[in-house]
């Protein structure tokens, strides 16, 4: 078992990260997104950077809202995870209602399972390992262990006793009124992990290994379908889109894949999150500037979608 905390700058102020580490905290979750944007209490930059500065694995959590849709909210969370480098712990969906008395609508319990599953599937599809947080009663009702999402990290809140929800779980939030040296707050959420599944935001590499990496050309896709392309690095520095140039292209992400010394198997670094690429401004993207580990990578993986067929991509070697 290992001690963790989850914090939100609206309610907790960290005055000394070294003191937090000395208290035995081994992982930190920070609220970094809420619904379709960032939390009302402010971005989590200071908290994420502080935890990283003392070597505590840190991840971000997202407070769910009734809108926008699950995929859109997942993208908001991943946008902040990537921007902050909060990849020490899996991106986490906080699947609970707004505080009592709030006029903001909640997702009905009958729809939470479908929403949570779609959210986590989106996280998984973008190359990250998903996690979900809920209270014991909701976990008993929804059974996230049966959602069919491989490797889903499950975090259950129950104060005063171990979770009684049927099925497995990885993290137990056991108090909301804890005290941690170096944190000024009326109370700090305390967690204990029973596995190490929460550590490491990126999926275990491997799905790219068996695919053809010999071509610089991307497969054409039918309108609206997602395509995936491998481009050998071969000393290249820039990635430039070469398409029909008559339609905007939506990126699901650009990743560098390779064999970094000291890591087993393939390792993946996401260098650009999803977003729209204008047809008349197709790049280039300076991948060397986006990732210090670029030199250790063997190829680039691009996931994309276009309203019309995509002819291909090229790696401009410099």
JSON list of N, CA and C in Angstrom, two decimals, residues 131-194:
[
{"chain": "A", "resi": 131, "resn": "UNK", "atom": "N", "xyz": [-8.51, 5.94, -16.28]},
{"chain": "A", "resi": 131, "resn": "UNK", "atom": "CA", "xyz": [-8.90, 5.62, -14.93]},
{"chain": "A", "resi": 131, "resn": "UNK", "atom": "C", "xyz": [-10.23, 6.29, -14.61]},
{"chain": "A", "resi": 132, "resn": "UNK", "atom": "N", "xyz": [-10.96, 5.75, -13.63]},
{"chain": "A", "resi": 132, "resn": "UNK", "atom": "CA", "xyz": [-12.24, 6.33, -13.23]},
{"chain": "A", "resi": 132, "resn": "UNK", "atom": "C", "xyz": [-12.35, 6.32, -11.71]},
{"chain": "A", "resi": 133, "resn": "UNK", "atom": "N", "xyz": [-12.87, 7.42, -11.17]},
{"chain": "A", "resi": 133, "resn": "UNK", "atom": "CA", "xyz": [-13.09, 7.60, -9.74]},
{"chain": "A", "resi": 133, "resn": "UNK", "atom": "C", "xyz": [-14.58, 7.72, -9.48]},
{"chain": "A", "resi": 134, "resn": "UNK", "atom": "N", "xyz": [-15.05, 7.05, -8.43]},
{"chain": "A", "resi": 134, "resn": "UNK", "atom": "CA", "xyz": [-16.45, 7.18, -8.02]},
{"chain": "A", "resi": 134, "resn": "UNK", "atom": "C", "xyz": [-16.58, 6.70, -6.58]},
{"chain": "A", "resi": 135, "resn": "UNK", "atom": "N", "xyz": [-17.73, 7.01, -5.95]},
{"chain": "A", "resi": 135, "resn": "UNK", "atom": "CA", "xyz": [-17.92, 6.54, -4.58]},
{"chain": "A", "resi": 135, "resn": "UNK", "atom": "C", "xyz": [-18.34, 5.08, -4.57]},
{"chain": "A", "resi": 136, "resn": "UNK", "atom": "N", "xyz": [-18.34, 4.50, -3.39]},
{"chain": "A", "resi": 136, "resn": "UNK", "atom": "CA", "xyz": [-18.61, 3.08, -3.24]},
{"chain": "A", "resi": 136, "resn": "UNK", "atom": "C", "xyz": [-20.00, 2.69, -3.74]},
{"chain": "A", "resi": 137, "resn": "UNK", "atom": "N", "xyz": [-21.00, 3.53, -3.42]},
{"chain": "A", "resi": 137, "resn": "UNK", "atom": "CA", "xyz": [-22.37, 3.21, -3.83]},
{"chain": "A", "resi": 137, "resn": "UNK", "atom": "C", "xyz": [-22.49, 3.21, -5.35]},
{"chain": "A", "resi": 138, "resn": "UNK", "atom": "N", "xyz": [-21.87, 4.19, -6.00]},
{"chain": "A", "resi": 138, "resn": "UNK", "atom": "CA", "xyz": [-21.96, 4.26, -7.45]},
{"chain": "A", "resi": 138, "resn": "UNK", "atom": "C", "xyz": [-21.18, 3.11, -8.09]},
{"chain": "A", "resi": 139, "resn": "UNK", "atom": "N", "xyz": [-20.05, 2.75, -7.52]},
{"chain": "A", "resi": 139, "resn": "UNK", "atom": "CA", "xyz": [-19.28, 1.63, -8.05]},
{"chain": "A", "resi": 139, "resn": "UNK", "atom": "C", "xyz": [-20.07, 0.33, -7.95]},
{"chain": "A", "resi": 140, "resn": "UNK", "atom": "N", "xyz": [-20.82, 0.19, -6.88]},
{"chain": "A", "resi": 140, "resn": "UNK", "atom": "CA", "xyz": [-21.66, -1.00, -6.73]},
{"chain": "A", "resi": 140, "resn": "UNK", "atom": "C", "xyz": [-22.73, -1.04, -7.81]},
{"chain": "A", "resi": 141, "resn": "UNK", "atom": "N", "xyz": [-23.25, 0.14, -8.16]},
{"chain": "A", "resi": 141, "resn": "UNK", "atom": "CA", "xyz": [-24.29, 0.22, -9.18]},
{"chain": "A", "resi": 141, "resn": "UNK", "atom": "C", "xyz": [-23.73, 0.05, -10.59]},
{"chain": "A", "resi": 142, "resn": "UNK", "atom": "N", "xyz": [-22.62, 0.71, -10.87]},
{"chain": "A", "resi": 142, "resn": "UNK", "atom": "CA", "xyz": [-22.10, 0.76, -12.25]},
{"chain": "A", "resi": 142, "resn": "UNK", "atom": "C", "xyz": [-21.13, -0.36, -12.59]},
{"chain": "A", "resi": 143, "resn": "UNK", "atom": "N", "xyz": [-20.46, -0.92, -11.61]},
{"chain": "A", "resi": 143, "resn": "UNK", "atom": "CA", "xyz": [-19.48, -1.99, -11.83]},
{"chain": "A", "resi": 143, "resn": "UNK", "atom": "C", "xyz": [-18.49, -1.66, -12.96]},
{"chain": "A", "resi": 144, "resn": "UNK", "atom": "N", "xyz": [-17.63, -0.66, -12.76]},
{"chain": "A", "resi": 144, "resn": "UNK", "atom": "CA", "xyz": [-16.67, -0.32, -13.82]},
{"chain": "A", "resi": 144, "resn": "UNK", "atom": "C", "xyz": [-15.74, -1.46, -14.19]},
{"chain": "A", "resi": 145, "resn": "UNK", "atom": "N", "xyz": [-15.57, -2.44, -13.30]},
{"chain": "A", "resi": 145, "resn": "UNK", "atom": "CA", "xyz": [-14.73, -3.58, -13.62]},
{"chain": "A", "resi": 145, "resn": "UNK", "atom": "C", "xyz": [-15.32, -4.43, -14.74]},
{"chain": "A", "resi": 146, "resn": "UNK", "atom": "N", "xyz": [-16.59, -4.18, -15.08]},
{"chain": "A", "resi": 146, "resn": "UNK", "atom": "CA", "xyz": [-17.25, -4.91, -16.16]},
{"chain": "A", "resi": 146, "resn": "UNK", "atom": "C", "xyz": [-17.43, -4.08, -17.42]},
{"chain": "A", "resi": 147, "resn": "UNK", "atom": "N", "xyz": [-16.79, -2.92, -17.48]},
{"chain": "A", "resi": 147, "resn": "UNK", "atom": "CA", "xyz": [-16.95, -2.06, -18.65]},
{"chain": "A", "resi": 147, "resn": "UNK", "atom": "C", "xyz": [-16.24, -2.60, -19.88]},
{"chain": "A", "resi": 148, "resn": "UNK", "atom": "N", "xyz": [-15.38, -3.56, -19.73]},
{"chain": "A", "resi": 148, "resn": "UNK", "atom": "CA", "xyz": [-14.68, -4.14, -20.87]},
{"chain": "A", "resi": 148, "resn": "UNK", "atom": "C", "xyz": [-13.54, -3.29, -21.39]},
{"chain": "A", "resi": 149, "resn": "UNK", "atom": "N", "xyz": [-12.96, -2.45, -20.52]},
{"chain": "A", "resi": 149, "resn": "UNK", "atom": "CA", "xyz": [-11.83, -1.60, -20.92]},
{"chain": "A", "resi": 149, "resn": "UNK", "atom": "C", "xyz": [-10.57, -2.18, -20.30]},
{"chain": "A", "resi": 150, "resn": "UNK", "atom": "N", "xyz": [-9.70, -2.78, -21.11]},
{"chain": "A", "resi": 150, "resn": "UNK", "atom": "CA", "xyz": [-8.50, -3.42, -20.56]},
{"chain": "A", "resi": 150, "resn": "UNK", "atom": "C", "xyz": [-7.64, -2.44, -19.77]},
{"chain": "A", "resi": 151, "resn": "UNK", "atom": "N", "xyz": [-7.21, -2.86, -18.60]},
{"chain": "A", "resi": 151, "resn": "UNK", "atom": "CA", "xyz": [-6.30, -2.05, -17.81]},
{"chain": "A", "resi": 151, "resn": "UNK", "atom": "C", "xyz": [-6.92, -0.84, -17.15]},
{"chain": "A", "resi": 152, "resn": "UNK", "atom": "N", "xyz": [-8.25, -0.73, -17.12]},
{"chain": "A", "resi": 152, "resn": "UNK", "atom": "CA", "xyz": [-8.90, 0.41, -16.50]},
{"chain": "A", "resi": 152, "resn": "UNK", "atom": "C", "xyz": [-8.51, 0.50, -15.02]},
{"chain": "A", "resi": 153, "resn": "UNK", "atom": "N", "xyz": [-8.01, 1.66, -14.61]},
{"chain": "A", "resi": 153, "resn": "UNK", "atom": "CA", "xyz": [-7.66, 1.89, -13.21]},
{"chain": "A", "resi": 153, "resn": "UNK", "atom": "C", "xyz": [-8.92, 2.37, -12.47]},
{"chain": "A", "resi": 154, "resn": "UNK", "atom": "N", "xyz": [-9.26, 1.70, -11.37]},
{"chain": "A", "resi": 154, "resn": "UNK", "atom": "CA", "xyz": [-10.49, 2.00, -10.64]},
{"chain": "A", "resi": 154, "resn": "UNK", "atom": "C", "xyz": [-10.14, 2.56, -9.27]},
{"chain": "A", "resi": 155, "resn": "UNK", "atom": "N", "xyz": [-10.74, 3.71, -8.96]},
{"chain": "A", "resi": 155, "resn": "UNK", "atom": "CA", "xyz": [-10.47, 4.45, -7.72]},
{"chain": "A", "resi": 155, "resn": "UNK", "atom": "C", "xyz": [-11.81, 4.66, -7.03]},
{"chain": "A", "resi": 156, "resn": "UNK", "atom": "N", "xyz": [-11.95, 4.15, -5.82]},
{"chain": "A", "resi": 156, "resn": "UNK", "atom": "CA", "xyz": [-13.23, 4.20, -5.12]},
{"chain": "A", "resi": 156, "resn": "UNK", "atom": "C", "xyz": [-13.08, 4.97, -3.80]},
{"chain": "A", "resi": 157, "resn": "UNK", "atom": "N", "xyz": [-14.04, 5.85, -3.54]},
{"chain": "A", "resi": 157, "resn": "UNK", "atom": "CA", "xyz": [-14.07, 6.61, -2.30]},
{"chain": "A", "resi": 157, "resn": "UNK", "atom": "C", "xyz": [-15.04, 5.96, -1.31]},
{"chain": "A", "resi": 158, "resn": "UNK", "atom": "N", "xyz": [-14.52, 5.67, -0.12]},
{"chain": "A", "resi": 158, "resn": "UNK", "atom": "CA", "xyz": [-15.36, 5.24, 0.99]},
{"chain": "A", "resi": 158, "resn": "UNK", "atom": "C", "xyz": [-14.62, 5.57, 2.28]},
{"chain": "A", "resi": 159, "resn": "UNK", "atom": "N", "xyz": [-15.26, 6.35, 3.15]},
{"chain": "A", "resi": 159, "resn": "UNK", "atom": "CA", "xyz": [-14.60, 6.82, 4.36]},
{"chain": "A", "resi": 159, "resn": "UNK", "atom": "C", "xyz": [-14.97, 5.93, 5.54]},
{"chain": "A", "resi": 160, "resn": "UNK", "atom": "N", "xyz": [-13.97, 5.58, 6.31]},
{"chain": "A", "resi": 160, "resn": "UNK", "atom": "CA", "xyz": [-14.20, 4.80, 7.51]},
{"chain": "A", "resi": 160, "resn": "UNK", "atom": "C", "xyz": [-14.15, 3.30, 7.32]},
{"chain": "A", "resi": 161, "resn": "UNK", "atom": "N", "xyz": [-14.08, 2.83, 6.09]},
{"chain": "A", "resi": 161, "resn": "UNK", "atom": "CA", "xyz": [-14.04, 1.39, 5.83]},
{"chain": "A", "resi": 161, "resn": "UNK", "atom": "C", "xyz": [-13.52, 1.16, 4.42]},
{"chain": "A", "resi": 162, "resn": "UNK", "atom": "N", "xyz": [-13.04, -0.04, 4.19]},
{"chain": "A", "resi": 162, "resn": "UNK", "atom": "CA", "xyz": [-12.60, -0.40, 2.85]},
{"chain": "A", "resi": 162, "resn": "UNK", "atom": "C", "xyz": [-13.81, -0.44, 1.93]},
{"chain": "A", "resi": 163, "resn": "UNK", "atom": "N", "xyz": [-13.62, -0.17, 0.63]},
{"chain": "A", "resi": 163, "resn": "UNK", "atom": "CA", "xyz": [-14.74, -0.27, -0.31]},
{"chain": "A", "resi": 163, "resn": "UNK", "atom": "C", "xyz": [-15.37, -1.65, -0.26]},
{"chain": "A", "resi": 164, "resn": "UNK", "atom": "N", "xyz": [-16.70, -1.64, -0.32]},
{"chain": "A", "resi": 164, "resn": "UNK", "atom": "CA", "xyz": [-17.44, -2.90, -0.29]},
{"chain": "A", "resi": 164, "resn": "UNK", "atom": "C", "xyz": [-18.03, -3.23, -1.65]},
{"chain": "A", "resi": 165, "resn": "UNK", "atom": "N", "xyz": [-17.77, -2.37, -2.65]},
{"chain": "A", "resi": 165, "resn": "UNK", "atom": "CA", "xyz": [-18.31, -2.61, -3.99]},
{"chain": "A", "resi": 165, "resn": "UNK", "atom": "C", "xyz": [-17.77, -3.93, -4.54]},
{"chain": "A", "resi": 166, "resn": "UNK", "atom": "N", "xyz": [-18.64, -4.66, -5.20]},
{"chain": "A", "resi": 166, "resn": "UNK", "atom": "CA", "xyz": [-18.21, -5.90, -5.82]},
{"chain": "A", "resi": 166, "resn": "UNK", "atom": "C", "xyz": [-17.20, -5.59, -6.93]},
{"chain": "A", "resi": 167, "resn": "UNK", "atom": "N", "xyz": [-16.30, -6.51, -7.16]},
{"chain": "A", "resi": 167, "resn": "UNK", "atom": "CA", "xyz": [-15.31, -6.31, -8.20]},
{"chain": "A", "resi": 167, "resn": "UNK", "atom": "C", "xyz": [-14.03, -5.71, -7.65]},
{"chain": "A", "resi": 168, "resn": "UNK", "atom": "N", "xyz": [-13.06, -5.51, -8.52]},
{"chain": "A", "resi": 168, "resn": "UNK", "atom": "CA", "xyz": [-11.74, -5.07, -8.12]},
{"chain": "A", "resi": 168, "resn": "UNK", "atom": "C", "xyz": [-11.66, -3.55, -8.02]},
{"chain": "A", "resi": 169, "resn": "UNK", "atom": "N", "xyz": [-10.62, -3.06, -7.37]},
{"chain": "A", "resi": 169, "resn": "UNK", "atom": "CA", "xyz": [-10.29, -1.65, -7.39]},
{"chain": "A", "resi": 169, "resn": "UNK", "atom": "C", "xyz": [-8.80, -1.51, -7.10]},
{"chain": "A", "resi": 170, "resn": "UNK", "atom": "N", "xyz": [-8.23, -0.36, -7.51]},
{"chain": "A", "resi": 170, "resn": "UNK", "atom": "CA", "xyz": [-6.79, -0.14, -7.39]},
{"chain": "A", "resi": 170, "resn": "UNK", "atom": "C", "xyz": [-6.42, 0.89, -6.33]},
{"chain": "A", "resi": 171, "resn": "UNK", "atom": "N", "xyz": [-7.29, 1.90, -6.15]},
{"chain": "A", "resi": 171, "resn": "UNK", "atom": "CA", "xyz": [-7.02, 2.98, -5.19]},
{"chain": "A", "resi": 171, "resn": "UNK", "atom": "C", "xyz": [-8.25, 3.17, -4.32]},
{"chain": "A", "resi": 172, "resn": "UNK", "atom": "N", "xyz": [-8.02, 3.42, -3.04]},
{"chain": "A", "resi": 172, "resn": "UNK", "atom": "CA", "xyz": [-9.09, 3.69, -2.08]},
{"chain": "A", "resi": 172, "resn": "UNK", "atom": "C", "xyz": [-8.89, 5.09, -1.51]},
{"chain": "A", "resi": 173, "resn": "UNK", "atom": "N", "xyz": [-9.85, 5.99, -1.74]},
{"chain": "A", "resi": 173, "resn": "UNK", "atom": "CA", "xyz": [-9.85, 7.29, -1.06]},
{"chain": "A", "resi": 173, "resn": "UNK", "atom": "C", "xyz": [-10.54, 7.07, 0.29]},
{"chain": "A", "resi": 174, "resn": "UNK", "atom": "N", "xyz": [-9.77, 7.17, 1.38]},
{"chain": "A", "resi": 174, "resn": "UNK", "atom": "CA", "xyz": [-10.31, 6.77, 2.67]},
{"chain": "A", "resi": 174, "resn": "UNK", "atom": "C", "xyz": [-10.60, 7.94, 3.61]},
{"chain": "A", "resi": 175, "resn": "UNK", "atom": "N", "xyz": [-10.24, 9.16, 3.21]},
{"chain": "A", "resi": 175, "resn": "UNK", "atom": "CA", "xyz": [-10.53, 10.32, 4.06]},
{"chain": "A", "resi": 175, "resn": "UNK", "atom": "C", "xyz": [-10.56, 11.58, 3.22]},
{"chain": "A", "resi": 176, "resn": "UNK", "atom": "N", "xyz": [-11.40, 12.54, 3.63]},
{"chain": "A", "resi": 176, "resn": "UNK", "atom": "CA", "xyz": [-11.41, 13.86, 3.01]},
{"chain": "A", "resi": 176, "resn": "UNK", "atom": "C", "xyz": [-10.98, 14.93, 4.01]},
{"chain": "A", "resi": 177, "resn": "UNK", "atom": "N", "xyz": [-10.54, 14.50, 5.17]},
{"chain": "A", "resi": 177, "resn": "UNK", "atom": "CA", "xyz": [-10.20, 15.45, 6.24]},
{"chain": "A", "resi": 177, "resn": "UNK", "atom": "C", "xyz": [-8.80, 15.20, 6.79]},
{"chain": "A", "resi": 178, "resn": "UNK", "atom": "N", "xyz": [-7.91, 14.70, 5.93]},
{"chain": "A", "resi": 178, "resn": "UNK", "atom": "CA", "xyz": [-6.56, 14.44, 6.36]},
{"chain": "A", "resi": 178, "resn": "UNK", "atom": "C", "xyz": [-5.72, 15.69, 6.48]},
{"chain": "A", "resi": 179, "resn": "UNK", "atom": "N", "xyz": [-4.57, 15.55, 7.10]},
{"chain": "A", "resi": 179, "resn": "UNK", "atom": "CA", "xyz": [-3.59, 16.65, 7.18]},
{"chain": "A", "resi": 179, "resn": "UNK", "atom": "C", "xyz": [-2.27, 16.13, 6.64]},
{"chain": "A", "resi": 180, "resn": "UNK", "atom": "N", "xyz": [-1.62, 16.98, 5.85]},
{"chain": "A", "resi": 180, "resn": "UNK", "atom": "CA", "xyz": [-0.32, 16.65, 5.28]},
{"chain": "A", "resi": 180, "resn": "UNK", "atom": "C", "xyz": [0.60, 17.85, 5.50]},
{"chain": "A", "resi": 181, "resn": "UNK", "atom": "N", "xyz": [1.75, 17.67, 6.13]},
{"chain": "A", "resi": 181, "resn": "UNK", "atom": "CA", "xyz": [2.70, 18.77, 6.26]},
{"chain": "A", "resi": 181, "resn": "UNK", "atom": "C", "xyz": [3.00, 19.40, 4.90]},
{"chain": "A", "resi": 182, "resn": "UNK", "atom": "N", "xyz": [3.05, 20.73, 4.86]},
{"chain": "A", "resi": 182, "resn": "UNK", "atom": "CA", "xyz": [3.31, 21.42, 3.61]},
{"chain": "A", "resi": 182, "resn": "UNK", "atom": "C", "xyz": [2.07, 21.78, 2.83]},
{"chain": "A", "resi": 183, "resn": "UNK", "atom": "N", "xyz": [0.88, 21.43, 3.35]},
{"chain": "A", "resi": 183, "resn": "UNK", "atom": "CA", "xyz": [-0.37, 21.77, 2.68]},
{"chain": "A", "resi": 183, "resn": "UNK", "atom": "C", "xyz": [-1.28, 22.50, 3.67]},
{"chain": "A", "resi": 184, "resn": "UNK", "atom": "N", "xyz": [-1.72, 23.68, 3.29]},
{"chain": "A", "resi": 184, "resn": "UNK", "atom": "CA", "xyz": [-2.65, 24.46, 4.09]},
{"chain": "A", "resi": 184, "resn": "UNK", "atom": "C", "xyz": [-4.06, 24.23, 3.56]},
{"chain": "A", "resi": 185, "resn": "UNK", "atom": "N", "xyz": [-4.93, 23.63, 4.39]},
{"chain": "A", "resi": 185, "resn": "UNK", "atom": "CA", "xyz": [-6.28, 23.29, 3.94]},
{"chain": "A", "resi": 185, "resn": "UNK", "atom": "C", "xyz": [-7.13, 22.88, 5.13]},
{"chain": "A", "resi": 186, "resn": "UNK", "atom": "N", "xyz": [-8.44, 23.01, 4.96]},
{"chain": "A", "resi": 186, "resn": "UNK", "atom": "CA", "xyz": [-9.36, 22.50, 5.97]},
{"chain": "A", "resi": 186, "resn": "UNK", "atom": "C", "xyz": [-9.32, 20.98, 6.02]},
{"chain": "A", "resi": 187, "resn": "UNK", "atom": "N", "xyz": [-8.99, 20.38, 4.90]},
{"chain": "A", "resi": 187, "resn": "UNK", "atom": "CA", "xyz": [-8.86, 18.94, 4.84]},
{"chain": "A", "resi": 187, "resn": "UNK", "atom": "C", "xyz": [-8.22, 18.53, 3.53]},
{"chain": "A", "resi": 188, "resn": "UNK", "atom": "N", "xyz": [-7.50, 17.42, 3.54]},
{"chain": "A", "resi": 188, "resn": "UNK", "atom": "CA", "xyz": [-6.85, 16.89, 2.35]},
{"chain": "A", "resi": 188, "resn": "UNK", "atom": "C", "xyz": [-7.38, 15.48, 2.10]},
{"chain": "A", "resi": 189, "resn": "UNK", "atom": "N", "xyz": [-7.75, 15.20, 0.86]},
{"chain": "A", "resi": 189, "resn": "UNK", "atom": "CA", "xyz": [-8.18, 13.85, 0.49]},
{"chain": "A", "resi": 189, "resn": "UNK", "atom": "C", "xyz": [-6.97, 12.91, 0.56]},
{"chain": "A", "resi": 190, "resn": "UNK", "atom": "N", "xyz": [-7.13, 11.82, 1.29]},
{"chain": "A", "resi": 190, "resn": "UNK", "atom": "CA", "xyz": [-6.07, 10.84, 1.44]},
{"chain": "A", "resi": 190, "resn": "UNK", "atom": "C", "xyz": [-6.45, 9.55, 0.72]},
{"chain": "A", "resi": 191, "resn": "UNK", "atom": "N", "xyz": [-5.48, 8.97, 0.05]},
{"chain": "A", "resi": 191, "resn": "UNK", "atom": "CA", "xyz": [-5.71, 7.77, -0.75]},
{"chain": "A", "resi": 191, "resn": "UNK", "atom": "C", "xyz": [-4.63, 6.75, -0.47]},
{"chain": "A", "resi": 192, "resn": "UNK", "atom": "N", "xyz": [-4.98, 5.48, -0.64]},
{"chain": "A", "resi": 192, "resn": "UNK", "atom": "CA", "xyz": [-3.96, 4.45, -0.61]},
{"chain": "A", "resi": 192, "resn": "UNK", "atom": "C", "xyz": [-4.14, 3.56, -1.83]},
{"chain": "A", "resi": 193, "resn": "UNK", "atom": "N", "xyz": [-3.03, 3.23, -2.44]},
{"chain": "A", "resi": 193, "resn": "UNK", "atom": "CA", "xyz": [-3.07, 2.38, -3.62]},
{"chain": "A", "resi": 193, "resn": "UNK", "atom": "C", "xyz": [-2.76, 0.95, -3.22]},
{"chain": "A", "resi": 194, "resn": "UNK", "atom": "N", "xyz": [-3.48, 0.01, -3.80]},
{"chain": "A", "resi": 194, "resn": "UNK", "atom": "CA", "xyz": [-3.27, -1.41, -3.53]},
{"chain": "A", "resi": 194, "resn": "UNK", "atom": "C", "xyz": [-2.55, -2.10, -4.69]}
]
